[in-house]
C-alpha cells in the first residue's frame, strides 16, 4: 500500500464529497480510513476513541487511531467537506518519490454552495493561495492538514500527534510539523493544485474561541522545548 488517506471526521453530510473525489483519483494504490460512527459507510471505519472529561474533542486521538491502522508509506490527511482534483494523490506521491523527506500541503478557498458536486460561490479567500504553479517552502508553523502528505516513517519516528492537544483546539498539526522538522523533514505548499472547501463559519463567542488561548500557550511551550532539544519523546502510536 502506497498511500493511507485519513479523515478524522464525524460529519456524515460532509463525507460524500470526499468519497466522490477519491473515487475519481488517477492514483489508485491507496486506502481511506475514516474516524466516524460505524454506520456512516464511508471508507474503512476507524472506531472513534471515547471523549474523556475535560477534552474539547478527539481530533488528535482520531488521527492517531487511523495512523495505527494505516498500511501506506505516505500519510495523507483529508478533512471532510473538501473537493479536490483527480490528480491530487498522484501529485502527492510524486513529491514523496522525489524527496522522501518532504511534507506537502495544498491551499484552497471556501465556498458556501455546492453545485454539480463542486463547491461554488466564493466566501473566503485563503491568503496562502498563490498563482505561481510551483512549490513554495514554508515554516512548519504554516503547515496545515486540510489536505496534505507526511511520510509515515517520519510521523512514527516522532510518536504521532500529541493527544494533549485534544484538551483545546488548534495548533496540533503545527506542533507535529515542528517535531518532524527537528529530525530533518521540510515543508511545502504545492500551488499547482487547489482544493475547494465547503464553508463552515464558527459561532461567535464559541467554546473554540474560549479555549484557543490555552492551546496557544501549550503550543509555545512545546516549540520552546523542541528548539531546546528537551521535548520528551512521544509514543502515541505505540500499541498499549
Short mmCIF file of C-alpha atoms in Angstrom, two decimals:
data_model
loop_
_atom_site.label_atom_id
_atom_site.label_comp_id
_atom_site.label_asym_id
_atom_site.label_seq_id
_atom_site.Cartn_x
_atom_site.Cartn_y
_atom_site.Cartn_z
CA UNK A 1 0.00 0.00 0.00
CA UNK A 2 1.45 3.36 -1.05
CA UNK A 3 -0.94 5.93 0.45
CA UNK A 4 -3.14 5.91 3.53
CA UNK A 5 -5.70 8.73 3.50
CA UNK A 6 -7.04 9.51 6.95
CA UNK A 7 -10.15 11.60 7.63
CA UNK A 8 -10.78 12.21 11.34
CA UNK A 9 -14.38 13.28 10.86
CA UNK A 10 -17.86 12.69 12.24
CA UNK A 11 -19.88 14.94 9.89
CA UNK A 12 -21.67 12.45 7.66
CA UNK A 13 -23.06 15.11 5.32
CA UNK A 14 -19.51 16.32 4.61
CA UNK A 15 -18.00 12.94 3.74
CA UNK A 16 -19.79 12.23 0.47
CA UNK A 17 -17.94 14.97 -1.42
CA UNK A 18 -14.60 13.49 -0.30
CA UNK A 19 -15.76 10.00 -1.24
CA UNK A 20 -16.61 11.10 -4.78
CA UNK A 21 -13.28 12.90 -5.21
CA UNK A 22 -11.33 9.86 -4.03
CA UNK A 23 -13.21 7.59 -6.43
CA UNK A 24 -12.13 9.87 -9.30
CA UNK A 25 -8.42 9.80 -8.40
CA UNK A 26 -5.96 8.82 -11.14
CA UNK A 27 -3.73 7.25 -8.46
CA UNK A 28 -5.35 4.01 -7.25
CA UNK A 29 -2.96 2.45 -4.71
CA UNK A 30 -4.49 3.95 -1.59
CA UNK A 31 -6.82 3.26 1.31
CA UNK A 32 -9.22 5.63 3.07
CA UNK A 33 -9.58 5.42 6.83
CA UNK A 34 -12.41 7.41 8.38
CA UNK A 35 -12.84 8.16 12.08
CA UNK A 36 -16.62 8.12 12.32
CA UNK A 37 -19.58 6.16 13.64
CA UNK A 38 -19.63 2.69 12.10
CA UNK A 39 -22.91 3.19 10.24
CA UNK A 40 -21.62 6.07 8.12
CA UNK A 41 -20.37 3.63 5.49
CA UNK A 42 -17.50 5.70 4.05
CA UNK A 43 -14.00 4.27 3.66
CA UNK A 44 -12.54 1.90 6.24
CA UNK A 45 -14.17 2.53 9.60
CA UNK A 46 -11.85 3.55 12.44
CA UNK A 47 -13.51 3.48 15.85
CA UNK A 48 -13.75 6.89 17.48
CA UNK A 49 -11.80 6.99 20.76
CA UNK A 50 -14.11 7.88 23.68
CA UNK A 51 -14.12 11.52 24.72
CA UNK A 52 -12.76 11.99 28.23
CA UNK A 53 -13.80 14.56 30.80
CA UNK A 54 -12.12 17.91 30.18
CA UNK A 55 -11.40 17.25 26.49
CA UNK A 56 -12.51 19.69 23.79
CA UNK A 57 -12.62 16.98 21.10
CA UNK A 58 -10.86 13.77 19.95
CA UNK A 59 -9.26 15.04 16.75
CA UNK A 60 -5.70 14.02 17.56
CA UNK A 61 -6.68 10.69 19.08
CA UNK A 62 -8.71 10.03 15.93
CA UNK A 63 -5.74 10.87 13.69
CA UNK A 64 -3.56 8.52 15.76
CA UNK A 65 -6.18 5.76 15.63
CA UNK A 66 -6.15 6.00 11.84
CA UNK A 67 -2.36 6.02 11.71
CA UNK A 68 -2.17 2.87 13.85
CA UNK A 69 -4.40 1.08 11.35
CA UNK A 70 -2.78 2.56 8.23
CA UNK A 71 -0.77 0.38 5.85
CA UNK A 72 0.62 3.03 3.48
CA UNK A 73 4.08 4.53 3.12
CA UNK A 74 2.62 8.01 2.86
CA UNK A 75 0.07 9.53 5.24
CA UNK A 76 -2.39 11.87 3.55
CA UNK A 77 -4.71 13.90 5.74
CA UNK A 78 -8.03 14.82 4.14
CA UNK A 79 -10.59 16.62 6.27
CA UNK A 80 -14.27 16.39 5.46
CA UNK A 81 -16.05 18.89 3.23
CA UNK A 82 -13.27 19.13 0.63
CA UNK A 83 -13.37 18.91 -3.16
CA UNK A 84 -10.03 18.23 -4.89
CA UNK A 85 -8.86 17.38 -8.44
CA UNK A 86 -8.37 13.81 -9.75
CA UNK A 87 -4.56 14.16 -9.87
CA UNK A 88 -4.20 15.17 -6.20
CA UNK A 89 -2.97 11.85 -4.75
CA UNK A 90 -0.77 11.23 -7.78
CA UNK A 91 0.92 14.60 -7.25
CA UNK A 92 1.50 13.93 -3.54
CA UNK A 93 3.10 10.56 -4.22
CA UNK A 94 5.32 12.04 -6.93
CA UNK A 95 6.65 14.56 -4.41
CA UNK A 96 7.30 11.74 -1.94
CA UNK A 97 9.18 9.69 -4.56
CA UNK A 98 11.35 12.68 -5.48
CA UNK A 99 12.06 13.63 -1.88
CA UNK A 100 11.05 11.25 0.93
CA UNK A 101 11.85 13.99 3.47
CA UNK A 102 9.21 16.35 2.07
CA UNK A 103 5.81 17.15 3.57
CA UNK A 104 3.40 18.71 1.08
CA UNK A 105 0.24 20.73 1.64
CA UNK A 106 -2.26 22.44 -0.63
CA UNK A 107 -4.28 25.60 -0.06
CA UNK A 108 -7.80 26.47 -1.09
CA UNK A 109 -10.64 28.92 -0.80
CA UNK A 110 -14.01 28.43 0.93
CA UNK A 111 -17.39 28.31 -0.83
CA UNK A 112 -20.91 28.25 0.62
CA UNK A 113 -22.81 26.37 -2.10
CA UNK A 114 -22.35 23.03 -3.84
CA UNK A 115 -23.39 22.76 -7.47
CA UNK A 116 -22.97 19.58 -9.52
CA UNK A 117 -20.80 18.09 -6.77
CA UNK A 118 -18.39 21.04 -6.62
CA UNK A 119 -18.29 23.92 -4.11
CA UNK A 120 -19.18 27.23 -5.72
CA UNK A 121 -19.79 30.86 -4.66
CA UNK A 122 -16.59 32.09 -3.05
CA UNK A 123 -17.00 33.44 0.50
CA UNK A 124 -13.48 33.27 1.97
CA UNK A 125 -10.11 33.69 0.25
CA UNK A 126 -7.18 31.70 1.61
CA UNK A 127 -4.21 34.09 1.87
CA UNK A 128 -1.84 31.14 1.29
CA UNK A 129 -3.11 30.61 -2.26
CA UNK A 130 -0.68 31.93 -4.87
CA UNK A 131 -0.94 31.62 -8.64
CA UNK A 132 2.67 30.58 -9.11
CA UNK A 133 2.11 26.93 -10.08
CA UNK A 134 5.08 25.60 -8.16
CA UNK A 135 6.39 24.55 -4.75
CA UNK A 136 6.90 27.09 -2.01
CA UNK A 137 8.88 26.09 1.06
CA UNK A 138 7.15 27.16 4.27
CA UNK A 139 7.72 27.13 8.00
CA UNK A 140 6.27 24.10 9.84
CA UNK A 141 4.12 26.61 11.76
CA UNK A 142 2.36 27.40 8.46
CA UNK A 143 1.71 23.74 7.62
CA UNK A 144 -1.97 22.74 7.61
CA UNK A 145 -3.62 19.35 7.24
CA UNK A 146 -6.77 20.18 5.29
CA UNK A 147 -5.21 18.05 2.56
CA UNK A 148 -1.53 17.29 2.98
CA UNK A 149 1.01 14.48 2.98
CA UNK A 150 3.64 13.43 5.52
CA UNK A 151 5.87 10.35 5.23
CA UNK A 152 4.60 7.64 7.58
CA UNK A 153 8.14 6.84 8.67
CA UNK A 154 8.61 10.38 9.95
CA UNK A 155 5.33 10.51 11.85
CA UNK A 156 6.08 7.21 13.57
CA UNK A 157 9.63 8.34 14.33
CA UNK A 158 8.35 11.33 16.33
CA UNK A 159 5.50 9.48 18.03
CA UNK A 160 2.37 10.73 16.27
CA UNK A 161 0.01 13.53 17.20
CA UNK A 162 0.20 14.87 20.75
CA UNK A 163 -3.18 13.98 22.26
CA UNK A 164 -2.71 16.60 24.95
CA UNK A 165 -3.96 19.00 22.26
CA UNK A 166 -7.38 17.34 22.48
CA UNK A 167 -7.98 19.48 25.58
CA UNK A 168 -8.25 22.56 23.37
CA UNK A 169 -8.48 23.45 19.63
CA UNK A 170 -5.82 24.12 17.01
CA UNK A 171 -2.00 24.00 16.75
CA UNK A 172 -1.53 20.21 16.98
CA UNK A 173 -0.53 19.65 13.33
CA UNK A 174 1.94 22.53 13.58
CA UNK A 175 3.50 21.07 16.72
CA UNK A 176 3.85 17.71 14.94
CA UNK A 177 5.45 19.51 11.98
CA UNK A 178 7.93 21.24 14.30
CA UNK A 179 8.98 17.87 15.74
CA UNK A 180 9.42 16.46 12.23
CA UNK A 181 11.46 19.48 11.12
CA UNK A 182 13.76 18.82 14.07
CA UNK A 183 14.66 15.42 12.55
CA UNK A 184 15.15 16.75 9.02
CA UNK A 185 11.77 16.99 7.27
CA UNK A 186 10.89 20.03 5.15
CA UNK A 187 7.52 21.61 4.46
CA UNK A 188 5.97 22.98 1.28
CA UNK A 189 2.78 24.23 -0.36
CA UNK A 190 2.22 22.94 -3.90
CA UNK A 191 0.42 25.79 -5.66
CA UNK A 192 -0.26 23.76 -8.80
CA UNK A 193 -3.34 22.22 -7.12
CA UNK A 194 -6.05 23.98 -5.13
CA UNK A 195 -8.81 22.34 -3.14
CA UNK A 196 -12.26 23.82 -2.52
CA UNK A 197 -13.72 23.75 0.98
CA UNK A 198 -17.39 23.85 1.94
CA UNK A 199 -17.55 26.83 4.29
CA UNK A 200 -18.47 26.28 7.95
CA UNK A 201 -18.37 29.53 9.94
CA UNK A 202 -17.66 29.25 13.66
CA UNK A 203 -20.22 30.59 16.10
CA UNK A 204 -19.30 33.90 17.70
CA UNK A 205 -18.08 33.53 21.31
CA UNK A 206 -17.87 29.77 20.80
CA UNK A 207 -16.05 27.30 23.01
CA UNK A 208 -13.34 27.21 20.32
CA UNK A 209 -12.57 30.89 20.91
CA UNK A 210 -12.58 30.46 24.67
CA UNK A 211 -10.15 27.54 24.58
CA UNK A 212 -7.82 28.84 21.86
CA UNK A 213 -5.58 30.92 24.19
CA UNK A 214 -4.84 27.79 26.28
CA UNK A 215 -3.85 25.94 23.14
CA UNK A 216 -1.52 28.77 22.10
CA UNK A 217 0.24 28.71 25.47
CA UNK A 218 0.75 24.94 25.32
CA UNK A 219 1.94 25.11 21.72
CA UNK A 220 4.55 27.75 22.53
CA UNK A 221 5.77 25.65 25.46
CA UNK A 222 6.17 22.66 23.12
CA UNK A 223 8.02 24.74 20.50
CA UNK A 224 10.42 26.10 23.12
CA UNK A 225 11.20 22.55 24.26
CA UNK A 226 11.63 21.30 20.66
CA UNK A 227 14.07 24.10 19.90
CA UNK A 228 15.96 23.46 23.14
CA UNK A 229 16.06 19.70 22.48
CA UNK A 230 14.22 18.93 25.74
CA UNK A 231 10.82 17.91 24.35
CA UNK A 232 10.10 14.44 25.67
CA UNK A 233 9.72 11.57 23.20
CA UNK A 234 6.08 10.83 22.39
CA UNK A 235 4.69 7.33 21.98
CA UNK A 236 1.07 7.80 20.87
CA UNK A 237 1.48 5.32 18.00
CA UNK A 238 2.82 2.53 20.20
CA UNK A 239 0.47 -0.33 20.91
CA UNK A 240 -0.69 -0.06 24.52
#
